[in-house]
mmCIF file of C-alpha atoms and ligand atoms in Angstrom:
data_model
loop_
_atom_site.group_PDB
_atom_site.id
_atom_site.type_symbol
_atom_site.label_atom_id
_atom_site.label_comp_id
_atom_site.label_asym_id
_atom_site.label_seq_id
_atom_site.Cartn_x
_atom_site.Cartn_y
_atom_site.Cartn_z
ATOM 1 C CA MET S 2 0.000 0.000 0.000
ATOM 2 C CA LYS S 3 1.259 3.467 -0.846
ATOM 3 C CA LYS S 4 -0.470 4.996 2.165
ATOM 4 C CA PRO S 5 -0.948 3.041 5.397
ATOM 5 C CA ILE S 6 -4.450 1.596 5.743
ATOM 6 C CA TYR S 7 -5.628 1.525 9.351
ATOM 7 C CA VAL S 8 -8.448 -0.517 10.826
ATOM 8 C CA THR S 9 -10.591 2.585 10.852
ATOM 9 C CA GLN S 10 -10.560 6.235 9.878
ATOM 10 C CA PRO S 11 -12.956 8.646 11.528
ATOM 11 C CA TYR S 12 -15.729 10.023 9.388
ATOM 12 C CA LEU S 13 -15.660 13.821 9.135
ATOM 13 C CA PRO S 14 -18.219 16.038 7.394
ATOM 14 C CA PRO S 15 -17.006 18.949 5.239
ATOM 15 C CA LEU S 16 -15.277 21.465 7.535
ATOM 16 C CA GLU S 17 -17.077 24.472 6.087
ATOM 17 C CA GLU S 18 -20.390 22.958 7.172
ATOM 18 C CA PHE S 19 -19.233 22.975 10.776
ATOM 19 C CA LEU S 20 -18.250 26.642 10.822
ATOM 20 C CA PRO S 21 -21.837 28.001 11.167
ATOM 21 C CA PHE S 22 -22.279 25.754 14.200
ATOM 22 C CA LEU S 23 -19.175 27.270 15.766
ATOM 23 C CA GLU S 24 -20.403 30.770 14.986
ATOM 24 C CA LYS S 25 -23.632 30.009 16.827
ATOM 25 C CA ILE S 26 -21.724 28.808 19.866
ATOM 26 C CA TRP S 27 -19.549 31.935 19.774
ATOM 27 C CA ASP S 28 -22.663 34.074 19.506
ATOM 28 C CA ASN S 29 -24.639 32.613 22.357
ATOM 29 C CA LYS S 30 -21.636 31.786 24.576
ATOM 30 C CA VAL S 31 -23.196 28.635 25.960
ATOM 31 C CA LEU S 32 -20.394 26.069 25.956
ATOM 32 C CA THR S 33 -21.829 23.234 28.051
ATOM 33 C CA ASN S 34 -24.361 22.313 30.786
ATOM 34 C CA GLY S 35 -27.161 21.173 28.523
ATOM 35 C CA GLY S 36 -27.073 24.012 25.991
ATOM 36 C CA PRO S 37 -29.136 24.256 22.803
ATOM 37 C CA PHE S 38 -27.007 21.844 20.712
ATOM 38 C CA HIS S 39 -27.001 19.321 23.554
ATOM 39 C CA GLN S 40 -30.782 19.412 23.569
ATOM 40 C CA GLN S 41 -30.976 19.324 19.792
ATOM 41 C CA LEU S 42 -28.697 16.287 19.570
ATOM 42 C CA GLU S 43 -30.637 14.400 22.242
ATOM 43 C CA GLU S 44 -33.864 14.951 20.321
ATOM 44 C CA ALA S 45 -32.318 14.127 16.961
ATOM 45 C CA LEU S 46 -30.757 10.919 18.288
ATOM 46 C CA CYS S 47 -34.006 9.766 19.904
ATOM 47 C CA GLU S 48 -35.711 10.188 16.580
ATOM 48 C CA TYR S 49 -32.942 8.644 14.484
ATOM 49 C CA LEU S 50 -32.385 5.672 16.771
ATOM 50 C CA GLY S 51 -36.059 5.148 17.583
ATOM 51 C CA VAL S 52 -35.679 5.372 21.363
ATOM 52 C CA GLU S 53 -37.609 7.384 23.958
ATOM 53 C CA TYR S 54 -34.961 9.018 26.139
ATOM 54 C CA ILE S 55 -31.265 9.602 25.791
ATOM 55 C CA SER S 56 -28.712 11.324 28.028
ATOM 56 C CA LEU S 57 -25.518 12.532 26.363
ATOM 57 C CA PHE S 58 -22.102 12.048 27.920
ATOM 58 C CA THR S 59 -18.535 13.152 27.505
ATOM 59 C CA ASN S 60 -17.573 9.565 26.615
ATOM 60 C CA GLY S 61 -18.893 6.025 26.758
ATOM 61 C CA THR S 62 -16.859 4.955 29.762
ATOM 62 C CA ILE S 63 -18.244 7.660 32.071
ATOM 63 C CA ALA S 64 -21.672 6.757 30.689
ATOM 64 C CA LEU S 65 -21.148 3.108 31.725
ATOM 65 C CA VAL S 66 -19.957 4.131 35.187
ATOM 66 C CA THR S 67 -22.981 6.402 35.603
ATOM 67 C CA ALA S 68 -25.421 3.764 34.337
ATOM 68 C CA LEU S 69 -24.198 1.380 37.045
ATOM 69 C CA GLN S 70 -24.516 4.115 39.665
ATOM 70 C CA ALA S 71 -28.035 5.028 38.532
ATOM 71 C CA LEU S 72 -29.227 1.451 39.008
ATOM 72 C CA ARG S 73 -27.325 1.125 42.314
ATOM 73 C CA VAL S 74 -25.551 -1.995 41.088
ATOM 74 C CA THR S 75 -23.288 -3.636 43.690
ATOM 75 C CA GLY S 76 -21.738 -7.013 44.484
ATOM 76 C CA GLU S 77 -21.052 -9.117 41.375
ATOM 77 C CA VAL S 78 -21.873 -8.441 37.736
ATOM 78 C CA ILE S 79 -21.670 -11.053 35.009
ATOM 79 C CA THR S 80 -19.933 -9.766 31.913
ATOM 80 C CA THR S 81 -17.943 -10.774 28.860
ATOM 81 C CA PRO S 82 -14.170 -11.072 28.670
ATOM 82 C CA TYR S 83 -14.381 -10.512 24.919
ATOM 83 C CA SER S 84 -14.654 -6.729 24.749
ATOM 84 C CA PHE S 85 -12.784 -3.487 25.094
ATOM 85 C CA VAL S 86 -11.368 -3.112 28.587
ATOM 86 C CA ALA S 87 -13.685 -0.176 29.456
ATOM 87 C CA THR S 88 -16.588 -2.619 29.907
ATOM 88 C CA SER S 89 -15.035 -4.225 32.988
ATOM 89 C CA HIS S 90 -13.199 -1.118 34.135
ATOM 90 C CA ALA S 91 -16.596 0.522 34.725
ATOM 91 C CA LEU S 92 -17.313 -2.249 37.264
ATOM 92 C CA LEU S 93 -13.999 -1.836 39.072
ATOM 93 C CA TRP S 94 -14.630 1.912 39.420
ATOM 94 C CA HIS S 95 -17.578 0.943 41.662
ATOM 95 C CA GLY S 96 -15.736 -1.816 43.511
ATOM 96 C CA ILE S 97 -18.021 -4.314 41.793
ATOM 97 C CA LYS S 98 -16.586 -7.780 41.153
ATOM 98 C CA PRO S 99 -16.665 -8.698 37.469
ATOM 99 C CA VAL S 100 -17.605 -12.327 36.855
ATOM 100 C CA PHE S 101 -16.583 -13.434 33.381
ATOM 101 C CA ALA S 102 -18.769 -15.854 31.460
ATOM 102 C CA ASP S 103 -17.876 -17.477 28.158
ATOM 103 C CA ILE S 104 -19.212 -16.441 24.768
ATOM 104 C CA ASP S 105 -21.125 -18.080 21.954
ATOM 105 C CA PRO S 106 -18.812 -19.340 19.190
ATOM 106 C CA ASN S 107 -21.032 -17.990 16.398
ATOM 107 C CA THR S 108 -21.871 -14.483 17.606
ATOM 108 C CA LEU S 109 -18.974 -13.996 20.066
ATOM 109 C CA ASN S 110 -21.569 -12.493 22.435
ATOM 110 C CA LEU S 111 -22.227 -13.745 25.985
ATOM 111 C CA ASP S 112 -23.668 -17.257 26.024
ATOM 112 C CA PRO S 113 -26.915 -17.154 28.081
ATOM 113 C CA ALA S 114 -26.318 -20.655 29.480
ATOM 114 C CA LYS S 115 -22.927 -19.539 30.764
ATOM 115 C CA ILE S 116 -24.486 -16.421 32.303
ATOM 116 C CA GLU S 117 -26.973 -18.525 34.225
ATOM 117 C CA ALA S 118 -24.251 -20.870 35.455
ATOM 118 C CA ALA S 119 -22.249 -17.912 36.823
ATOM 119 C CA ILE S 120 -25.024 -16.489 39.023
ATOM 120 C CA THR S 121 -24.368 -16.406 42.794
ATOM 121 C CA PRO S 122 -26.285 -14.809 45.691
ATOM 122 C CA GLN S 123 -24.074 -11.714 45.198
ATOM 123 C CA THR S 124 -25.017 -11.226 41.538
ATOM 124 C CA THR S 125 -27.022 -8.056 40.956
ATOM 125 C CA ALA S 126 -26.687 -7.430 37.227
ATOM 126 C CA ILE S 127 -25.580 -8.633 33.798
ATOM 127 C CA MET S 128 -23.485 -6.408 31.552
ATOM 128 C CA PRO S 129 -23.385 -7.881 28.045
ATOM 129 C CA VAL S 130 -21.826 -6.295 24.949
ATOM 130 C CA HIS S 131 -23.388 -6.306 21.474
ATOM 131 C CA CYS S 132 -19.989 -7.220 20.099
ATOM 132 C CA TYR S 133 -19.203 -5.736 16.648
ATOM 133 C CA GLY S 134 -22.778 -4.418 16.656
ATOM 134 C CA HIS S 135 -24.278 -7.908 16.476
ATOM 135 C CA PRO S 136 -27.192 -8.132 18.935
ATOM 136 C CA CYS S 137 -26.923 -10.389 21.964
ATOM 137 C CA ASP S 138 -29.516 -13.067 22.622
ATOM 138 C CA VAL S 139 -31.616 -10.374 24.298
ATOM 139 C CA ASP S 140 -34.663 -12.555 24.959
ATOM 140 C CA ALA S 141 -32.718 -15.285 26.740
ATOM 141 C CA ILE S 142 -30.802 -12.675 28.741
ATOM 142 C CA GLN S 143 -34.013 -10.908 29.809
ATOM 143 C CA LYS S 144 -35.530 -14.203 30.869
ATOM 144 C CA ILE S 145 -32.556 -14.929 33.118
ATOM 145 C CA ALA S 146 -32.671 -11.389 34.501
ATOM 146 C CA ASP S 147 -36.378 -11.761 35.283
ATOM 147 C CA ASN S 148 -35.930 -15.166 36.910
ATOM 148 C CA TYR S 149 -33.102 -14.035 39.179
ATOM 149 C CA ASN S 150 -34.169 -10.399 39.628
ATOM 150 C CA LEU S 151 -31.064 -8.937 37.970
ATOM 151 C CA LYS S 152 -30.534 -5.652 36.156
ATOM 152 C CA VAL S 153 -29.280 -5.678 32.569
ATOM 153 C CA ILE S 154 -26.992 -2.931 31.301
ATOM 154 C CA TYR S 155 -25.974 -3.328 27.693
ATOM 155 C CA ASP S 156 -22.623 -1.985 26.616
ATOM 156 C CA ALA S 157 -23.902 -0.964 23.185
ATOM 157 C CA ALA S 158 -20.752 0.942 22.216
ATOM 158 C CA HIS S 159 -20.680 -0.954 18.894
ATOM 159 C CA ALA S 160 -24.416 -0.995 18.258
ATOM 160 C CA PHE S 161 -25.310 2.504 17.070
ATOM 161 C CA GLY S 162 -28.230 2.279 14.636
ATOM 162 C CA VAL S 163 -28.622 -1.489 14.867
ATOM 163 C CA GLN S 164 -32.187 -2.794 14.703
ATOM 164 C CA ASP S 165 -33.765 -6.167 15.261
ATOM 165 C CA THR S 166 -37.219 -7.115 14.050
ATOM 166 C CA GLY S 167 -38.862 -5.165 16.906
ATOM 167 C CA GLY S 168 -36.901 -1.923 16.416
ATOM 168 C CA SER S 169 -33.783 -0.458 17.980
ATOM 169 C CA VAL S 170 -31.593 -2.969 19.758
ATOM 170 C CA LEU S 171 -30.991 -0.203 22.316
ATOM 171 C CA ARG S 172 -34.470 -0.662 23.810
ATOM 172 C CA HIS S 173 -33.456 -3.903 25.531
ATOM 173 C CA GLY S 174 -32.370 -4.261 29.132
ATOM 174 C CA ASP S 175 -32.664 -1.620 31.837
ATOM 175 C CA LEU S 176 -30.165 0.705 30.154
ATOM 176 C CA SER S 177 -27.990 0.727 27.037
ATOM 177 C CA VAL S 178 -24.768 2.673 26.732
ATOM 178 C CA LEU S 179 -23.333 4.111 23.520
ATOM 179 C CA SER S 180 -19.895 5.460 22.641
ATOM 180 C CA PHE S 181 -19.321 8.240 20.130
ATOM 181 C CA HIS S 182 -15.539 7.927 20.222
ATOM 182 C CA ALA S 183 -13.644 8.848 17.057
ATOM 183 C CA THR S 184 -13.290 5.161 16.109
ATOM 184 C CA LYS S 185 -17.000 4.375 16.357
ATOM 185 C CA VAL S 186 -19.658 4.347 13.626
ATOM 186 C CA PHE S 187 -21.105 7.664 14.815
ATOM 187 C CA ASN S 188 -18.551 9.984 16.367
ATOM 188 C CA THR S 189 -18.583 13.331 18.150
ATOM 189 C CA PHE S 190 -14.738 13.279 18.519
ATOM 190 C CA GLU S 191 -15.323 11.929 22.049
ATOM 191 C CA GLY S 192 -18.791 11.253 23.377
ATOM 192 C CA GLY S 193 -21.281 8.751 24.664
ATOM 193 C CA ALA S 194 -24.857 8.315 25.802
ATOM 194 C CA VAL S 195 -27.167 6.337 28.027
ATOM 195 C CA VAL S 196 -30.449 5.204 26.505
ATOM 196 C CA CYS S 197 -33.124 5.298 29.209
ATOM 197 C CA PRO S 198 -36.593 3.712 29.249
ATOM 198 C CA ASP S 199 -38.430 6.546 31.031
ATOM 199 C CA ALA S 200 -38.247 10.233 31.954
ATOM 200 C CA LYS S 201 -37.534 9.535 35.621
ATOM 201 C CA THR S 202 -34.470 7.436 34.846
ATOM 202 C CA LYS S 203 -33.217 10.036 32.405
ATOM 203 C CA GLN S 204 -33.629 12.718 35.036
ATOM 204 C CA ARG S 205 -31.589 10.717 37.545
ATOM 205 C CA ILE S 206 -28.867 10.094 34.991
ATOM 206 C CA ASP S 207 -28.856 13.760 33.958
ATOM 207 C CA GLN S 208 -28.289 14.637 37.616
ATOM 208 C CA LEU S 209 -25.557 12.043 38.123
ATOM 209 C CA LYS S 210 -23.586 13.286 35.120
ATOM 210 C CA ASN S 211 -23.710 16.797 36.623
ATOM 211 C CA PHE S 212 -22.180 16.091 40.076
ATOM 212 C CA GLY S 213 -25.529 14.837 41.445
ATOM 213 C CA ILE S 214 -26.894 18.364 41.384
ATOM 214 C CA VAL S 215 -30.693 18.635 41.479
ATOM 215 C CA ASN S 216 -30.968 22.386 41.922
ATOM 216 C CA GLU S 217 -29.043 25.344 43.271
ATOM 217 C CA SER S 218 -29.156 24.083 46.836
ATOM 218 C CA THR S 219 -29.581 20.297 46.496
ATOM 219 C CA VAL S 220 -27.005 17.622 45.671
ATOM 220 C CA VAL S 221 -28.358 14.086 45.997
ATOM 221 C CA ALA S 222 -25.466 11.805 45.087
ATOM 222 C CA PRO S 223 -21.706 11.784 44.490
ATOM 223 C CA GLY S 224 -22.183 12.329 40.777
ATOM 224 C CA ILE S 225 -19.412 12.857 38.292
ATOM 225 C CA ASN S 226 -18.828 15.447 35.584
ATOM 226 C CA GLY S 227 -19.874 13.523 32.490
ATOM 227 C CA LYS S 228 -21.562 16.253 30.475
ATOM 228 C CA MET S 229 -21.123 16.530 26.721
ATOM 229 C CA SER S 230 -19.954 19.979 25.592
ATOM 230 C CA GLU S 231 -21.742 22.122 23.034
ATOM 231 C CA PHE S 232 -18.830 21.664 20.623
ATOM 232 C CA ASN S 233 -19.272 17.884 20.602
ATOM 233 C CA ALA S 234 -23.063 18.109 20.532
ATOM 234 C CA ALA S 235 -23.040 20.519 17.594
ATOM 235 C CA PHE S 236 -20.657 18.249 15.750
ATOM 236 C CA GLY S 237 -22.986 15.329 16.441
ATOM 237 C CA VAL S 238 -25.938 17.200 14.949
ATOM 238 C CA LEU S 239 -23.926 17.680 11.759
ATOM 239 C CA GLN S 240 -22.608 14.092 11.748
ATOM 240 C CA LEU S 241 -26.130 12.738 11.940
ATOM 241 C CA LYS S 242 -26.858 14.297 8.559
ATOM 242 C CA TYR S 243 -24.270 11.976 6.994
ATOM 243 C CA ILE S 244 -24.785 8.800 9.002
ATOM 244 C CA ASP S 245 -26.948 6.950 6.466
ATOM 245 C CA GLN S 246 -24.559 7.780 3.654
ATOM 246 C CA ALA S 247 -21.610 6.628 5.783
ATOM 247 C CA SER S 248 -23.363 3.371 6.722
ATOM 248 C CA LEU S 249 -24.083 2.612 3.087
ATOM 249 C CA LEU S 250 -20.402 3.043 2.210
ATOM 250 C CA ARG S 251 -19.484 0.672 5.040
ATOM 251 C CA LYS S 252 -22.012 -1.826 3.736
ATOM 252 C CA HIS S 253 -20.294 -1.870 0.347
ATOM 253 C CA VAL S 254 -16.908 -2.565 1.957
ATOM 254 C CA ASP S 255 -18.471 -5.357 4.032
ATOM 255 C CA ALA S 256 -20.010 -6.899 0.909
ATOM 256 C CA ALA S 257 -16.721 -6.723 -1.004
ATOM 257 C CA TYR S 258 -14.809 -8.507 1.756
ATOM 258 C CA ARG S 259 -17.488 -11.188 2.106
ATOM 259 C CA ASP S 260 -17.566 -11.798 -1.599
ATOM 260 C CA LEU S 261 -13.797 -12.221 -1.905
ATOM 261 C CA LEU S 262 -13.115 -14.054 1.353
ATOM 262 C CA GLN S 263 -15.964 -16.558 1.480
ATOM 263 C CA SER S 264 -14.089 -19.175 -0.529
ATOM 264 C CA VAL S 265 -10.717 -18.706 1.184
ATOM 265 C CA LYS S 266 -9.865 -21.862 3.070
ATOM 266 C CA GLY S 267 -9.284 -21.264 6.770
ATOM 267 C CA ILE S 268 -10.862 -17.803 6.842
ATOM 268 C CA ARG S 269 -14.258 -17.428 8.460
ATOM 269 C CA CYS S 270 -16.181 -14.184 8.210
ATOM 270 C CA LEU S 271 -18.360 -13.523 11.220
ATOM 271 C CA ASN S 272 -22.014 -13.528 10.196
ATOM 272 C CA ASP S 273 -24.605 -11.134 11.524
ATOM 273 C CA ALA S 274 -26.693 -12.227 14.485
ATOM 274 C CA GLY S 275 -30.020 -11.864 12.705
ATOM 275 C CA GLU S 276 -30.213 -8.077 12.950
ATOM 276 C CA LYS S 277 -32.626 -6.393 10.561
ATOM 277 C CA VAL S 278 -30.501 -3.279 10.188
ATOM 278 C CA ALA S 279 -26.753 -3.782 10.647
ATOM 279 C CA ASN S 280 -24.178 -1.030 11.116
ATOM 280 C CA TYR S 281 -21.080 -2.667 9.579
ATOM 281 C CA SER S 282 -18.976 -1.225 12.377
ATOM 282 C CA TYR S 283 -16.260 -3.885 12.187
ATOM 283 C CA PHE S 284 -15.167 -6.628 9.835
ATOM 284 C CA PRO S 285 -13.825 -9.460 11.976
ATOM 285 C CA ILE S 286 -12.414 -12.598 10.401
ATOM 286 C CA LEU S 287 -11.392 -15.759 12.234
ATOM 287 C CA VAL S 288 -8.202 -17.436 11.067
ATOM 288 C CA ASP S 289 -8.668 -21.189 11.498
ATOM 289 C CA ALA S 290 -6.065 -23.933 11.799
ATOM 290 C CA ASP S 291 -6.420 -24.874 8.118
ATOM 291 C CA TYR S 292 -5.284 -21.442 6.934
ATOM 292 C CA PRO S 293 -1.650 -21.753 5.750
ATOM 293 C CA ILE S 294 -0.195 -19.384 8.353
ATOM 294 C CA SER S 295 -1.118 -18.333 11.889
ATOM 295 C CA ARG S 296 -3.257 -15.328 12.718
ATOM 296 C CA ASP S 297 -0.232 -13.487 14.066
ATOM 297 C CA ASP S 298 1.834 -14.241 10.948
ATOM 298 C CA LEU S 299 -0.989 -12.931 8.771
ATOM 299 C CA TYR S 300 -1.259 -9.869 11.009
ATOM 300 C CA GLN S 301 2.480 -9.251 10.602
ATOM 301 C CA ARG S 302 2.476 -9.765 6.821
ATOM 302 C CA LEU S 303 -0.413 -7.327 6.443
ATOM 303 C CA LYS S 304 1.431 -4.751 8.530
ATOM 304 C CA ASP S 305 4.602 -5.279 6.499
ATOM 305 C CA ASN S 306 2.496 -4.310 3.496
ATOM 306 C CA GLY S 307 1.042 -1.162 5.021
ATOM 307 C CA ILE S 308 -2.262 -2.674 6.159
ATOM 308 C CA TYR S 309 -2.995 -2.330 9.857
ATOM 309 C CA PRO S 310 -5.835 -4.568 11.031
ATOM 310 C CA ARG S 311 -6.421 -4.980 14.787
ATOM 311 C CA ARG S 312 -6.746 -8.054 16.950
ATOM 312 C CA TYR S 313 -10.013 -6.989 18.630
ATOM 313 C CA PHE S 314 -10.310 -8.591 21.225
ATOM 314 C CA TYR S 315 -6.889 -9.880 22.072
ATOM 315 C CA PRO S 316 -5.840 -10.067 24.846
ATOM 316 C CA LEU S 317 -9.089 -10.876 26.603
ATOM 317 C CA ILE S 318 -10.044 -8.427 29.364
ATOM 318 C CA SER S 319 -9.746 -11.343 31.783
ATOM 319 C CA ASP S 320 -6.040 -11.683 30.916
ATOM 320 C CA PHE S 321 -5.114 -8.166 32.044
ATOM 321 C CA PRO S 322 -3.343 -7.958 35.416
ATOM 322 C CA MET S 323 -6.190 -6.257 37.291
ATOM 323 C CA TYR S 324 -8.574 -9.072 36.282
ATOM 324 C CA ARG S 325 -6.617 -12.292 36.045
ATOM 325 C CA GLY S 326 -6.753 -12.904 39.807
ATOM 326 C CA PHE S 327 -10.507 -13.499 39.652
ATOM 327 C CA LEU S 328 -11.454 -17.175 39.524
ATOM 328 C CA SER S 329 -13.820 -16.574 36.583
ATOM 329 C CA ALA S 330 -10.930 -15.073 34.572
ATOM 330 C CA HIS S 331 -9.102 -18.404 34.312
ATOM 331 C CA ARG S 332 -8.794 -19.590 30.752
ATOM 332 C CA GLU S 333 -10.332 -23.009 31.516
ATOM 333 C CA ASN S 334 -13.530 -21.115 32.295
ATOM 334 C CA LEU S 335 -13.407 -19.260 28.964
ATOM 335 C CA PRO S 336 -12.425 -21.703 26.198
ATOM 336 C CA VAL S 337 -14.528 -20.113 23.438
ATOM 337 C CA ALA S 338 -13.380 -16.556 24.195
ATOM 338 C CA THR S 339 -9.785 -17.739 24.481
ATOM 339 C CA ALA S 340 -9.944 -19.403 21.052
ATOM 340 C CA ALA S 341 -11.629 -16.405 19.418
ATOM 341 C CA ALA S 342 -9.009 -14.032 20.833
ATOM 342 C CA GLN S 343 -6.312 -16.208 19.228
ATOM 343 C CA GLN S 344 -8.053 -16.295 15.837
ATOM 344 C CA VAL S 345 -9.615 -12.917 15.297
ATOM 345 C CA LEU S 346 -8.453 -10.113 13.052
ATOM 346 C CA CYS S 347 -10.552 -7.019 12.368
ATOM 347 C CA LEU S 348 -9.948 -5.791 8.838
ATOM 348 C CA PRO S 349 -10.022 -2.118 7.855
ATOM 349 C CA ILE S 350 -13.559 -0.840 7.346
ATOM 350 C CA TYR S 351 -14.685 2.788 7.192
ATOM 351 C CA PRO S 352 -16.807 4.939 4.880
ATOM 352 C CA ASP S 353 -13.908 6.386 2.891
ATOM 353 C CA LEU S 354 -12.156 3.055 2.315
ATOM 354 C CA ASP S 355 -11.930 2.417 -1.411
ATOM 355 C CA ILE S 356 -13.639 -0.783 -2.502
ATOM 356 C CA SER S 357 -10.577 -1.491 -4.654
ATOM 357 C CA VAL S 358 -8.370 -1.303 -1.551
ATOM 358 C CA ALA S 359 -10.683 -3.682 0.314
ATOM 359 C CA GLY S 360 -10.344 -5.958 -2.704
ATOM 360 C CA GLU S 361 -6.548 -5.773 -2.564
ATOM 361 C CA ILE S 362 -6.604 -6.629 1.148
ATOM 362 C CA ALA S 363 -8.891 -9.609 0.573
ATOM 363 C CA ARG S 364 -6.776 -10.898 -2.323
ATOM 364 C CA PHE S 365 -3.612 -10.518 -0.226
ATOM 365 C CA ILE S 366 -5.235 -12.691 2.444
ATOM 366 C CA ALA S 367 -6.329 -15.225 -0.185
ATOM 367 C CA VAL S 368 -2.813 -15.845 -1.558
ATOM 368 C CA GLN S 369 -0.794 -16.389 1.623
HETATM 369 C C1 PLP W 418 -15.280 2.208 22.697
HETATM 370 C C2 PLP W 418 -15.838 1.282 23.720
HETATM 371 C C3 PLP W 418 -16.120 1.701 25.025
HETATM 372 C C4 PLP W 418 -15.665 3.013 25.588
HETATM 373 O O1 PLP W 418 -16.149 4.114 24.980
HETATM 374 P P1 PLP W 418 -15.389 5.509 25.094
HETATM 375 O O2 PLP W 418 -16.357 6.457 24.475
HETATM 376 O O3 PLP W 418 -14.120 5.394 24.317
HETATM 377 O O4 PLP W 418 -15.146 5.799 26.539
HETATM 378 C C5 PLP W 418 -16.754 0.811 25.886
HETATM 379 N N1 PLP W 418 -17.065 -0.429 25.494
HETATM 380 C C6 PLP W 418 -16.789 -0.878 24.268
HETATM 381 C C7 PLP W 418 -17.182 -2.262 23.894
HETATM 382 C C8 PLP W 418 -16.143 -0.049 23.336
HETATM 383 O O5 PLP W 418 -15.827 -0.529 22.126
#
């Protein structure tokens, strides 16, 4: 490759279209604390995503931490080792014990049977991830939550815009948390959100992200500063104008990879999980034993040729030093996640990636 091709490249609208937004901010001098763009983006996202209430955040991690606080989650929470480390870090910030359960080999999402087997008297919640934007087995998870009286907080950082047959995948569970980080499908530079089921929950979350302040003289909880600024909110309003166009471009890249890689021996493309509207946020492949070289050799050869895929999610969260002491983090407990982490490679996918470049990458993989 003449220019390095990274796993992703943030989508940016034309700069001149952002300038009027900045002028407005300069005019009204409201920079944060739920200003007009903040309100506008919340409304626009509710409409676009098809959800009732949304609370914007400075990033997805603070949103996760606040979601746990809002639901007063304590004790143990069952979660996936196959994710970005922020998922479990949010638990540790509350002194909650993460309990890792293994994943399903087809979707790489939490396996409901493994969730149920990990429940103890201390369990208060489940925190699954819609990995790569593929929906979890939400019905099975809700059934377990109902049976054992557990909360469900979805880390939906990958699932912006994803729909199942009933609508937005973000409507499931007690809360869903989004990330608008630069690397995500919809970005506000940095940003995040909590999707709430009702006005009361949104109000509590709005207070918690603003130090727990209720009014001038009342503070009800040790809240954090998690507010999204007007700069990020304004940028989000503009980004939303281009999201469908960007998703369509991603879809074409996804289709090109699938077409060229489906017959390559030893390469398995991850299928969708039955979603009605996908977001094509990632393009993971699994390098099996009958591929001529190992995953890491392929990774290295791609890099030597200017192509920079990522091994999401290797290492597993449960292998990091602050987690590996937990009994549930032992690899014998997580054989499917351990195998996936050894096999996975996420190929470059983003709206501005040339289909011809995706084709070159796929053909490179085919001839090793
Ligand atoms: C990106 C990501 C987060 C964290 O979001 P930030 O906005 O970067 O704080 C959390 N969980 C998962 C699965 C992610 O991919």
